[in-house]
Short mmCIF file of C-alpha atoms and ligand atoms in Angstrom, two decimals:
data_model
loop_
_atom_site.label_atom_id
_atom_site.label_comp_id
_atom_site.label_asym_id
_atom_site.label_seq_id
_atom_site.Cartn_x
_atom_site.Cartn_y
_atom_site.Cartn_z
CA MET U 1 -53.15 68.47 -68.89
CA ALA U 2 -50.29 70.78 -69.65
CA VAL U 3 -51.79 73.43 -67.42
CA GLU U 4 -52.29 70.97 -64.64
CA LEU U 5 -48.71 69.84 -64.97
CA ARG U 6 -47.43 73.37 -64.89
CA SER U 7 -49.42 74.21 -61.83
CA SER U 8 -48.28 71.12 -60.05
CA VAL U 9 -44.70 72.03 -60.90
CA LYS U 10 -45.44 75.44 -59.54
CA TYR U 11 -47.02 73.93 -56.46
CA GLY U 12 -44.04 71.65 -56.16
CA THR U 13 -41.64 74.57 -56.33
CA VAL U 14 -43.59 76.64 -53.86
CA LEU U 15 -43.90 73.66 -51.56
CA SER U 16 -40.23 72.75 -51.59
CA PHE U 17 -39.32 76.37 -51.18
CA THR U 18 -41.61 76.55 -48.16
CA VAL U 19 -40.13 73.35 -46.74
CA LEU U 20 -36.67 74.82 -47.22
CA LEU U 21 -37.68 78.03 -45.52
CA LEU U 22 -39.27 76.13 -42.67
CA ALA U 23 -36.22 73.93 -42.35
CA TYR U 24 -34.05 77.02 -42.22
CA TRP U 25 -36.42 78.59 -39.74
CA PHE U 26 -36.28 75.60 -37.44
CA ARG U 27 -32.57 75.18 -37.93
CA SER U 28 -31.74 78.61 -36.73
CA PRO U 29 -30.61 79.74 -34.43
CA GLN U 30 -30.72 76.80 -32.05
CA SER U 31 -29.57 73.90 -34.21
CA VAL U 32 -26.88 76.02 -35.85
CA LEU U 33 -25.63 76.80 -32.37
CA ASP U 34 -25.81 73.12 -31.41
CA GLU U 35 -23.71 72.17 -34.40
CA ARG U 36 -21.21 74.81 -33.46
CA LEU U 37 -21.18 73.57 -29.87
CA GLY U 38 -20.61 69.97 -30.93
CA ALA U 39 -17.74 71.03 -33.16
CA VAL U 40 -16.14 73.11 -30.41
CA LEU U 41 -16.53 70.23 -27.96
CA SER U 42 -14.84 67.66 -30.17
CA SER U 43 -12.04 70.09 -30.99
CA LEU U 44 -11.45 70.84 -27.31
CA LEU U 45 -11.37 67.12 -26.53
CA ARG U 46 -8.84 66.62 -29.30
CA ALA U 47 -6.70 69.45 -27.91
CA GLU U 48 -6.88 67.96 -24.42
CA ARG U 49 -5.80 64.51 -25.65
CA LYS U 50 -2.95 65.90 -27.70
CA VAL U 51 -0.58 65.64 -24.78
CA GLY U 52 -0.77 62.67 -22.48
CA MET U 53 0.57 62.27 -19.02
CA ASN U 54 3.93 60.59 -18.81
CA ASN U 55 2.84 57.34 -17.20
CA ILE U 56 6.28 56.13 -16.28
CA ALA U 57 7.07 58.85 -13.79
CA ARG U 58 3.99 60.26 -12.07
CA PRO U 59 4.44 64.01 -11.51
CA ARG U 60 4.89 64.84 -7.84
CA VAL U 61 2.77 67.64 -6.45
CA ALA U 62 2.74 69.02 -2.89
CA ILE U 63 -0.36 71.02 -1.93
CA GLY U 64 -1.15 73.05 1.21
CA PHE U 65 -3.04 74.07 3.29
CA GLY U 66 -5.95 72.81 5.26
CA GLY U 67 -9.26 71.33 4.33
CA CYS U 68 -12.74 70.89 5.64
CA VAL U 69 -16.00 69.08 5.31
CA ASP U 70 -18.38 70.86 2.96
CA ILE U 71 -22.14 70.78 3.42
CA ILE U 72 -23.68 71.74 0.11
CA VAL U 73 -27.24 73.03 0.11
CA ASP U 74 -29.51 75.11 -2.06
CA GLY U 75 -28.91 78.61 -0.69
CA VAL U 76 -32.40 80.02 -1.08
CA THR U 77 -34.01 76.89 0.40
CA LEU U 78 -31.77 77.18 3.46
CA LEU U 79 -32.52 80.87 4.00
CA ASN U 80 -36.23 80.16 3.65
CA LYS U 81 -35.98 77.31 6.13
CA ILE U 82 -34.41 79.49 8.81
CA GLY U 83 -37.05 82.10 8.07
CA LEU U 84 -34.62 84.77 6.90
CA GLN U 85 -36.56 87.46 5.06
CA PRO U 86 -34.90 88.96 1.99
CA THR U 87 -33.35 92.27 2.93
CA ASP U 88 -34.05 95.46 1.01
CA LYS U 89 -30.43 96.52 1.51
CA PRO U 90 -27.75 94.42 -0.21
CA LEU U 91 -24.52 95.27 1.57
CA HIS U 92 -20.97 93.99 1.77
CA HIS U 93 -19.68 92.94 5.20
CA ASP U 94 -16.09 91.86 5.82
CA TYR U 95 -17.44 89.20 8.19
CA ILE U 96 -20.84 88.16 9.46
CA GLU U 97 -22.04 88.82 13.02
CA ASN U 98 -25.80 88.26 12.81
CA VAL U 99 -28.67 87.23 10.54
CA GLU U 100 -29.28 90.75 9.19
CA GLN U 101 -25.71 90.93 7.95
CA LEU U 102 -26.03 87.45 6.51
CA ALA U 103 -29.10 88.52 4.53
CA GLN U 104 -27.41 91.71 3.31
CA SER U 105 -24.17 90.01 2.37
CA PHE U 106 -25.92 87.13 0.60
CA ALA U 107 -28.10 89.56 -1.40
CA TYR U 108 -25.03 91.58 -2.37
CA PHE U 109 -23.34 88.65 -4.14
CA PHE U 110 -26.42 86.61 -5.09
CA ALA U 111 -27.94 89.08 -7.55
CA PRO U 112 -24.82 89.53 -9.73
CA GLY U 113 -23.91 85.87 -9.16
CA ALA U 114 -20.40 86.45 -7.81
CA ALA U 115 -18.60 83.74 -5.84
CA SER U 116 -17.96 84.79 -2.27
CA GLU U 117 -16.68 83.35 0.98
CA ARG U 118 -17.20 84.99 4.39
CA LEU U 119 -16.27 84.26 7.98
CA VAL U 120 -19.13 84.02 10.50
CA VAL U 121 -17.82 85.29 13.83
CA ASN U 122 -21.03 84.40 15.70
CA ASP U 123 -20.73 80.73 16.78
CA THR U 124 -24.41 80.47 17.72
CA LEU U 125 -25.47 81.65 14.29
CA PHE U 126 -23.03 79.35 12.52
CA SER U 127 -24.21 76.30 14.51
CA GLN U 128 -27.80 77.18 13.72
CA LEU U 129 -27.00 77.34 10.02
CA VAL U 130 -25.17 74.01 10.12
CA GLU U 131 -28.03 72.35 12.04
CA ALA U 132 -30.60 73.68 9.59
CA SER U 133 -28.49 72.45 6.68
CA ARG U 134 -28.17 68.97 8.15
CA GLU U 135 -31.96 68.71 8.19
CA LEU U 136 -32.43 70.12 4.71
CA PRO U 137 -33.55 67.51 2.17
CA GLY U 138 -31.15 67.24 -0.73
CA ASN U 139 -28.09 68.33 1.23
CA ARG U 140 -24.75 66.74 0.31
CA TRP U 141 -21.51 66.32 2.22
CA SER U 142 -18.12 66.24 0.60
CA VAL U 143 -14.41 66.69 1.18
CA GLY U 144 -13.79 70.41 0.75
CA GLY U 145 -11.16 73.11 0.94
CA ASN U 146 -8.91 74.31 -1.86
CA ALA U 147 -5.99 72.02 -1.03
CA PRO U 148 -7.91 68.69 -0.83
CA VAL U 149 -9.95 69.49 -3.95
CA MET U 150 -6.84 70.36 -5.96
CA ALA U 151 -5.12 67.28 -4.50
CA GLY U 152 -8.05 65.10 -5.57
CA ARG U 153 -8.01 66.42 -9.12
CA MET U 154 -4.20 66.07 -9.40
CA ALA U 155 -4.33 62.52 -8.06
CA SER U 156 -7.06 61.49 -10.47
CA GLU U 157 -5.08 63.03 -13.32
CA GLY U 158 -2.12 60.80 -12.51
CA CYS U 159 0.01 62.69 -9.96
CA ASP U 160 1.44 61.59 -6.61
CA VAL U 161 0.32 64.14 -4.07
CA LEU U 162 1.51 65.32 -0.67
CA LEU U 163 -1.37 67.16 1.03
CA GLY U 164 -0.73 69.55 3.94
CA GLY U 165 -3.71 69.69 6.27
CA SER U 166 -5.00 68.54 9.63
CA PHE U 167 -7.91 66.18 9.22
CA SER U 168 -10.12 63.91 11.29
CA PRO U 169 -9.24 60.18 11.29
CA ASP U 170 -12.05 59.14 8.93
CA PHE U 171 -11.06 61.83 6.38
CA ASN U 172 -8.34 59.62 4.94
CA ASP U 173 -10.94 57.08 3.81
CA TYR U 174 -12.23 59.60 1.33
CA LEU U 175 -8.87 60.43 -0.18
CA SER U 176 -7.24 58.77 -3.18
CA GLU U 177 -4.48 56.25 -2.53
CA HIS U 178 -2.15 58.60 -4.39
CA ILE U 179 -2.50 61.25 -1.70
CA THR U 180 -0.26 61.28 1.38
CA VAL U 181 -1.36 63.55 4.20
CA ALA U 182 1.10 65.64 6.19
CA GLY U 183 -0.45 67.22 9.25
CA ASN U 184 -2.02 66.64 12.63
CA THR U 185 -5.11 64.64 13.48
CA VAL U 186 -8.08 66.66 14.69
CA GLU U 187 -11.28 65.36 16.28
CA GLU U 188 -13.72 67.95 14.96
CA PRO U 189 -13.08 68.93 11.35
CA ASP U 190 -13.87 72.46 10.23
CA ILE U 191 -17.16 72.68 8.38
CA HIS U 192 -17.90 74.95 5.43
CA LEU U 193 -21.45 75.68 4.47
CA ILE U 194 -21.91 76.05 0.71
CA LEU U 195 -25.03 77.94 -0.38
CA GLU U 196 -25.37 77.08 -4.06
CA TYR U 197 -27.80 78.80 -6.41
CA PRO U 198 -28.61 78.24 -10.09
CA SER U 199 -28.81 80.97 -12.69
CA GLY U 200 -32.14 82.79 -12.41
CA ALA U 201 -32.81 81.71 -8.81
CA ILE U 202 -35.20 84.03 -6.99
CA TRP U 203 -34.85 85.34 -3.45
CA GLY U 204 -37.41 88.04 -2.70
CA PRO U 205 -36.77 90.87 -5.17
CA TYR U 206 -33.43 89.38 -6.31
CA SER U 207 -32.73 87.11 -9.22
CA SER U 208 -29.26 85.61 -9.74
CA ARG U 209 -27.58 86.48 -13.03
CA ARG U 210 -25.53 83.31 -13.09
CA ALA U 211 -25.10 80.12 -11.07
CA ASN U 212 -22.64 80.44 -8.22
CA ARG U 213 -22.24 79.94 -4.48
CA TYR U 214 -21.97 81.89 -1.26
CA ILE U 215 -19.82 80.18 1.37
CA VAL U 216 -19.79 80.72 5.13
CA HIS U 217 -17.26 79.25 7.53
CA SER U 218 -16.16 79.51 11.12
CA ASP U 219 -12.89 77.56 11.21
CA ASP U 220 -10.91 76.56 14.26
CA HIS U 221 -7.96 74.86 12.55
CA ASN U 222 -7.41 76.13 9.01
CA PRO U 223 -6.43 79.74 9.76
CA TYR U 224 -3.42 78.55 11.78
CA LEU U 225 -1.84 76.53 8.93
CA ASP U 226 -1.22 73.96 11.66
CA SER U 227 0.06 71.32 9.25
CA ILE U 228 2.93 73.49 8.06
CA GLU U 229 5.71 71.89 10.16
CA GLU U 230 4.78 68.32 9.17
CA PHE U 231 4.34 69.41 5.59
CA ASP U 232 7.73 71.11 5.49
CA LYS U 233 9.42 68.06 7.01
CA LYS U 234 7.94 65.69 4.43
CA LEU U 235 8.60 68.13 1.62
CA GLN U 236 12.36 67.63 1.91
CA SER U 237 12.18 63.98 0.90
CA PHE U 238 9.09 64.28 -1.32
CA LYS U 239 10.92 66.55 -3.78
CA PRO U 240 7.86 67.80 -5.65
CA ASP U 241 7.86 69.00 -9.25
CA LEU U 242 5.18 71.46 -8.21
CA LEU U 243 4.30 73.09 -4.90
CA VAL U 244 0.81 74.58 -4.67
CA VAL U 245 -0.40 77.00 -2.00
CA GLY U 246 -4.10 77.71 -1.50
CA GLY U 247 -6.70 78.02 1.23
CA LEU U 248 -5.16 81.12 2.80
CA GLN U 249 -8.48 82.97 2.64
CA MET U 250 -9.36 81.17 5.86
CA MET U 251 -7.11 83.78 7.51
CA ASP U 252 -9.26 86.61 6.12
CA ASN U 253 -10.68 88.69 8.98
CA PHE U 254 -9.89 85.88 11.43
CA PRO U 255 -9.42 87.24 14.98
CA PHE U 256 -5.72 86.42 15.37
CA LYS U 257 -3.68 87.63 18.31
CA GLN U 258 -1.37 90.54 17.59
CA GLY U 259 1.44 89.47 15.24
CA GLU U 260 0.22 85.89 14.97
CA ARG U 261 -0.80 86.05 11.33
CA GLU U 262 2.42 87.75 10.25
CA ALA U 263 4.40 85.05 12.06
CA LEU U 264 2.49 82.32 10.23
CA LEU U 265 2.96 83.96 6.85
CA ASN U 266 6.64 84.54 7.56
CA ARG U 267 6.95 80.84 8.30
CA LEU U 268 5.25 80.11 4.98
CA ALA U 269 7.54 82.55 3.18
CA GLN U 270 10.52 80.72 4.62
CA LEU U 271 9.14 77.39 3.39
CA LEU U 272 8.52 78.79 -0.08
CA SER U 273 11.86 80.52 -0.42
CA SER U 274 13.69 77.33 0.52
CA ALA U 275 11.92 75.35 -2.23
CA SER U 276 14.35 73.93 -4.77
CA PRO U 277 14.60 75.79 -8.09
CA GLN U 278 13.42 72.55 -9.73
CA THR U 279 10.13 72.88 -7.87
CA ASN U 280 7.61 75.21 -9.49
CA VAL U 281 5.45 77.19 -7.11
CA HIS U 282 1.79 77.97 -7.81
CA PHE U 283 -0.39 80.22 -5.65
CA GLU U 284 -4.16 79.95 -5.96
CA MET U 285 -5.92 83.20 -5.13
CA ALA U 286 -9.29 83.38 -3.39
CA SER U 287 -11.95 85.73 -2.11
CA PHE U 288 -10.00 88.11 0.17
CA VAL U 289 -11.29 91.40 1.60
CA ASP U 290 -8.88 91.96 4.50
CA GLU U 291 -6.43 94.54 3.17
CA SER U 292 -3.69 94.02 5.71
CA LEU U 293 -3.77 90.27 5.02
CA MET U 294 -3.62 90.92 1.28
CA SER U 295 -0.63 93.19 1.67
CA ASN U 296 1.10 90.45 3.71
CA LEU U 297 0.29 88.00 0.95
CA LEU U 298 1.82 90.19 -1.73
CA ASP U 299 5.04 90.54 0.26
CA LEU U 300 5.37 87.07 1.68
CA VAL U 301 3.62 84.58 -0.59
CA LEU U 302 2.86 85.86 -4.06
CA LEU U 303 6.44 86.98 -4.53
CA HIS U 304 7.62 83.36 -4.26
CA ALA U 305 5.23 82.03 -6.90
CA ASP U 306 6.10 81.25 -10.53
CA SER U 307 2.44 80.77 -11.29
CA LEU U 308 -0.87 82.29 -10.19
CA GLY U 309 -4.46 81.08 -10.59
CA MET U 310 -7.58 83.15 -9.97
CA ASN U 311 -11.10 84.01 -11.14
CA GLU U 312 -12.64 87.15 -12.67
CA GLN U 313 -13.32 88.66 -9.22
CA GLU U 314 -9.89 87.98 -7.77
CA LEU U 315 -7.96 89.42 -10.73
CA PRO U 316 -9.24 93.03 -10.46
CA ASN U 317 -9.06 92.81 -6.69
CA LEU U 318 -5.38 91.85 -6.73
CA LEU U 319 -4.63 94.41 -9.41
CA SER U 320 -6.19 97.26 -7.50
CA LEU U 321 -4.07 96.40 -4.45
CA PHE U 322 -0.93 96.43 -6.55
CA ARG U 323 -1.96 99.85 -7.85
CA GLY U 324 -2.21 101.02 -4.28
CA SER U 325 -5.96 101.38 -4.01
CA THR U 326 -8.48 99.52 -1.90
CA VAL U 327 -9.95 96.06 -2.39
CA THR U 328 -12.64 95.64 -5.02
CA VAL U 329 -15.21 93.41 -3.42
CA LEU U 330 -17.41 92.98 -6.46
CA SER U 331 -16.54 93.11 -10.17
CA ASP U 332 -18.35 92.17 -13.37
CA PRO U 333 -19.08 88.43 -13.00
CA ASN U 334 -19.11 87.99 -16.77
CA PRO U 335 -16.33 90.21 -18.15
CA ARG U 336 -15.23 90.49 -21.77
CA VAL U 337 -12.08 88.75 -23.00
CA ALA U 338 -10.40 92.07 -23.85
CA THR U 339 -10.95 93.43 -20.34
CA VAL U 340 -9.57 90.32 -18.66
CA LEU U 341 -6.55 90.12 -20.98
CA ASP U 342 -5.68 93.77 -20.32
CA GLN U 343 -5.88 93.13 -16.57
CA MET U 344 -3.75 90.01 -16.93
CA ARG U 345 -1.06 91.85 -18.91
CA GLU U 346 -1.03 94.60 -16.31
CA LEU U 347 -0.73 92.18 -13.39
CA TYR U 348 2.02 90.26 -15.19
CA ARG U 349 3.89 93.46 -15.86
CA ILE U 350 3.61 94.79 -12.29
CA VAL U 351 4.60 91.52 -10.62
CA ASN U 352 7.60 91.02 -12.87
CA LEU U 353 8.69 94.62 -12.61
CA ARG U 354 8.63 94.32 -8.83
CA HIS U 355 10.63 91.12 -9.06
CA ARG U 356 13.27 92.75 -11.25
CA GLN U 357 13.48 95.84 -9.07
CA THR U 358 13.77 94.06 -5.75
CA GLY U 359 15.61 90.96 -6.94
CA ARG U 360 13.54 88.99 -4.43
CA GLY U 361 11.48 85.86 -4.98
CA ARG U 362 10.70 84.40 -8.39
CA ALA U 363 9.66 85.81 -11.74
CA LEU U 364 6.02 85.21 -12.63
CA THR U 365 6.02 82.92 -15.66
CA ARG U 366 2.43 81.69 -15.70
CA LEU U 367 -0.95 83.29 -15.03
CA HIS U 368 -4.26 81.42 -15.39
CA VAL U 369 -7.59 83.22 -15.10
CA HIS U 370 -10.84 81.25 -15.11
CA THR U 371 -14.12 82.92 -15.93
CA LEU U 372 -17.59 81.63 -16.70
CA ALA U 373 -17.30 82.14 -20.46
CA PHE U 374 -13.61 81.42 -21.12
CA GLN U 375 -10.22 80.35 -19.78
CA ALA U 376 -7.15 82.54 -20.34
CA MET U 377 -3.47 81.85 -19.76
CA ILE U 378 -0.26 83.81 -20.10
CA VAL U 379 2.94 81.76 -20.13
CA THR U 380 6.46 83.13 -20.60
CA HIS U 381 8.35 81.74 -23.60
CA GLY U 382 11.18 79.44 -22.68
CA SER U 383 9.83 78.91 -19.16
CA GLN U 384 9.40 75.51 -17.56
CA TRP U 385 5.64 75.37 -18.34
CA LYS U 386 4.71 73.05 -21.20
CA ASN U 387 1.63 72.49 -23.38
CA THR U 388 -0.18 75.77 -22.78
CA MET U 389 -2.71 75.22 -25.57
CA SER U 390 -3.77 71.78 -24.33
CA ALA U 391 -3.78 72.95 -20.71
CA THR U 392 -6.17 75.78 -21.59
CA ALA U 393 -8.44 73.30 -23.38
CA LYS U 394 -8.36 70.95 -20.41
CA ALA U 395 -9.18 73.78 -18.00
CA SER U 396 -12.14 74.69 -20.15
CA LEU U 397 -13.46 71.12 -20.32
CA THR U 398 -12.97 70.70 -16.58
CA ALA U 399 -15.17 73.73 -15.96
CA ASN U 400 -18.10 71.98 -17.62
CA ARG U 401 -17.32 68.59 -16.07
CA HIS U 402 -17.17 70.03 -12.59
CA VAL U 403 -20.25 72.22 -12.74
CA CYS U 404 -22.38 69.57 -14.49
CA GLY U 405 -20.97 66.89 -12.16
CA SER U 406 -20.08 64.46 -14.94
CA ALA U 407 -16.86 63.43 -16.63
CA ASN U 408 -18.74 63.05 -19.92
CA ILE U 409 -19.78 66.35 -21.43
CA ASP U 410 -23.34 66.38 -22.70
CA PRO U 411 -23.70 69.12 -25.35
CA SER U 412 -27.42 69.39 -24.61
CA LYS U 413 -26.47 70.68 -21.14
CA ALA U 414 -23.99 73.24 -22.41
CA ARG U 415 -24.00 76.68 -23.93
CA LEU U 416 -21.34 78.82 -25.54
CA ILE U 417 -21.62 82.37 -24.27
CA LEU U 418 -18.42 83.71 -25.79
CA ASP U 419 -19.09 85.84 -28.89
CA GLU U 420 -18.07 84.65 -32.35
CA SER U 421 -14.93 86.71 -32.10
CA PHE U 422 -13.14 88.63 -29.38
CA SER U 423 -10.83 91.59 -29.26
CA VAL U 424 -7.41 90.94 -27.72
CA SER U 425 -7.38 94.28 -25.92
CA ARG U 426 -9.61 97.26 -25.18
CA ARG U 427 -7.04 99.50 -26.84
CA GLU U 428 -8.42 101.03 -30.00
CA GLY U 429 -7.53 99.24 -33.21
CA SER U 430 -6.79 95.96 -31.43
CA GLN U 431 -6.91 92.75 -33.38
CA ARG U 432 -10.09 90.65 -33.31
CA ILE U 433 -9.74 86.89 -33.16
CA PRO U 434 -12.57 84.74 -34.54
CA LEU U 435 -13.64 81.73 -32.52
CA GLN U 436 -12.87 78.85 -34.89
CA GLU U 437 -14.86 75.71 -34.21
CA SER U 438 -12.12 73.43 -35.46
CA ARG U 439 -9.44 75.26 -33.45
CA PRO U 440 -11.27 76.80 -30.51
CA VAL U 441 -8.18 77.50 -28.41
CA SER U 442 -6.58 80.68 -29.75
CA CYS U 443 -2.91 81.16 -28.90
CA TRP U 444 -0.64 83.98 -29.97
CA THR U 445 2.62 85.61 -28.96
CA GLU U 446 3.08 89.04 -27.38
CA ASP U 447 6.32 90.42 -25.98
CA GLU U 448 8.07 87.58 -24.20
CA TYR U 449 5.00 85.46 -23.59
CA GLU U 450 2.26 83.37 -25.19
CA ILE U 451 -1.42 84.00 -24.53
CA CYS U 452 -4.08 81.28 -24.95
CA VAL U 453 -7.84 81.72 -24.70
CA ALA U 454 -10.37 78.87 -24.77
CA PRO U 455 -14.17 79.16 -24.72
CA VAL U 456 -16.01 77.34 -21.93
CA LEU U 457 -19.00 75.13 -22.68
CA VAL U 458 -21.01 76.65 -19.87
CA CYS U 459 -23.00 74.01 -18.01
CA THR U 460 -26.73 74.74 -17.98
CA GLU U 461 -27.79 72.04 -15.49
CA VAL U 462 -25.71 72.95 -12.50
CA TYR U 463 -24.75 70.24 -10.06
CA GLN U 464 -22.18 72.24 -8.10
CA THR U 465 -20.16 75.42 -8.57
CA ALA U 466 -18.10 75.28 -5.34
CA GLY U 467 -14.64 73.82 -5.88
CA GLY U 468 -14.83 74.64 -9.58
CA GLY U 469 -11.87 77.00 -9.55
CA ASP U 470 -9.73 74.42 -7.76
CA ASN U 471 -10.58 71.64 -10.18
CA ILE U 472 -10.03 73.94 -13.15
CA SER U 473 -6.70 75.31 -11.92
CA ALA U 474 -5.43 71.85 -11.01
CA ALA U 475 -6.47 70.45 -14.38
CA GLY U 476 -4.64 73.28 -16.16
CA LEU U 477 -1.47 72.76 -14.12
CA VAL U 478 -1.38 69.00 -14.60
CA LEU U 479 -0.52 69.20 -18.29
CA GLN U 480 2.08 71.92 -17.75
CA ILE U 481 4.47 70.26 -15.30
C1 NAG B 501 -25.54 85.72 17.18
O1 NAG B 501 -26.55 84.99 16.51
C2 NAG B 501 -27.65 84.67 17.34
C3 NAG B 501 -28.56 83.76 16.55
O2 NAG B 501 -28.95 84.32 15.34
C4 NAG B 501 -28.32 85.96 17.80
O3 NAG B 501 -29.42 85.66 18.63
C5 NAG B 501 -27.31 86.85 18.50
O4 NAG B 501 -27.89 88.10 18.79
C6 NAG B 501 -26.07 87.06 17.65
N1 NAG B 501 -25.07 87.74 18.41
C7 NAG B 501 -24.57 88.93 18.05
C8 NAG B 501 -23.50 89.48 18.89
O5 NAG B 501 -24.94 89.53 17.04
C1 NAG B 502 -13.50 68.26 -8.32
O1 NAG B 502 -12.65 67.80 -7.32
C2 NAG B 502 -13.28 67.03 -6.30
C3 NAG B 502 -12.22 66.66 -5.30
O2 NAG B 502 -11.18 65.99 -5.89
C4 NAG B 502 -13.94 65.82 -6.88
O3 NAG B 502 -14.64 65.12 -5.85
C5 NAG B 502 -14.89 66.24 -7.95
O4 NAG B 502 -15.44 65.11 -8.55
C6 NAG B 502 -14.15 67.07 -8.96
N1 NAG B 502 -15.03 67.45 -10.03
C7 NAG B 502 -14.82 66.98 -11.25
C8 NAG B 502 -15.86 67.28 -12.24
O5 NAG B 502 -13.85 66.35 -11.54
#
């Protein structure tokens, strides 16, 4: 009896120990991660809600330029449909003249999963691609272009928006009632073809490292900023709190007549420099490869901005131009926090040094960089920008909402890819900051500015990547004006 009892106690102990072990086994690592994810999510939501919009006076935001109709398709399905064989030579082209170049250019960005946007100079080819996309099952149409997407996000976040762009008559039906359009009416809107691909998509020998999109366009209206006069006229009485400029990449490699582009950008510079000091100016970067255009942008546009927004590709590209070297077409699509922060500090330093030395334009007081794994912001102390911590949290949440295509974030469709701690710089001996679940947005002070970093709950069931940067940047700005 006693023996039996002892052995059953023993059995009991062994059994419960085994159950414990099994439980631990099944708990880790997935459910531990899930718990962490849930905690990060609720903390980010709390941070986002911490500051509300002032409902009495809706912030006023003016956004230019242009817009288009997007056709969104699965990239690989489209290339298969037109019978384009995967190339064995991934290659960058400044613009696309024929199908071989399309295949090479697509392969170049598809494998690393870097966002890219190229002009197709061959009208026949572009029409063929659009026709094929129209017939593709599962295609979607939507209002596109940086300015309309940012306008849409701002309007739905509670702003009154003036949008500079020339649209077709039916375009207005798709815009929020809080958006007023300034521009001409055009019969045929410009069309952008968005080739989306999920992470791990396969095209011949290539597999995409992350979800992203490759965009082709062949615009007739957008490169000319043809809404600028109307926009400028309405701007006087609109008196915006914030003026946003984006969509200028439509000028990249566009076959302008001699001097035409410079004239347009000079006109834009004049508009920006006459903006009231009470109006903050934000410039949203994009995928540029045309060096002479970029150098015009640095001298005529960027100089007038208080705030810049860009992704992990655009940051090193801009930086290398400032350092006097050539464009960097492709950079690490999933960079470390330390690398990005060092690049941000450097850009901030160079832009502000230039401002102090020349006395022209505005000081840069805000820089927002969006990457797959995290959002990072630098904001100068004592500047006009408010609520940096909450804005970084909101930008991070918007990344998931946009890519998953849902305002409600489902933790089962999200993944944290940021490490448990990050180094604030690549310099030796730099401080490491742990990612705290209860306070996931880390903010600290350096020199005359504050830096905030927030992890992104990376969406694992991708609905759409295109327009992500615009939604994210707009969401970040909304809480800061
Ligand atoms: C333009 O594209 C069409 C269709 O793919 C092709 O037949 C033609 O050769 C291309 N033109 C040039 C100049 O490459
Ligand atoms: C991003 O902006 C576009 C245009 O305003 C909008 O249609 C889309 O729903 C936005 N995405 C999210 C997740 O808010």
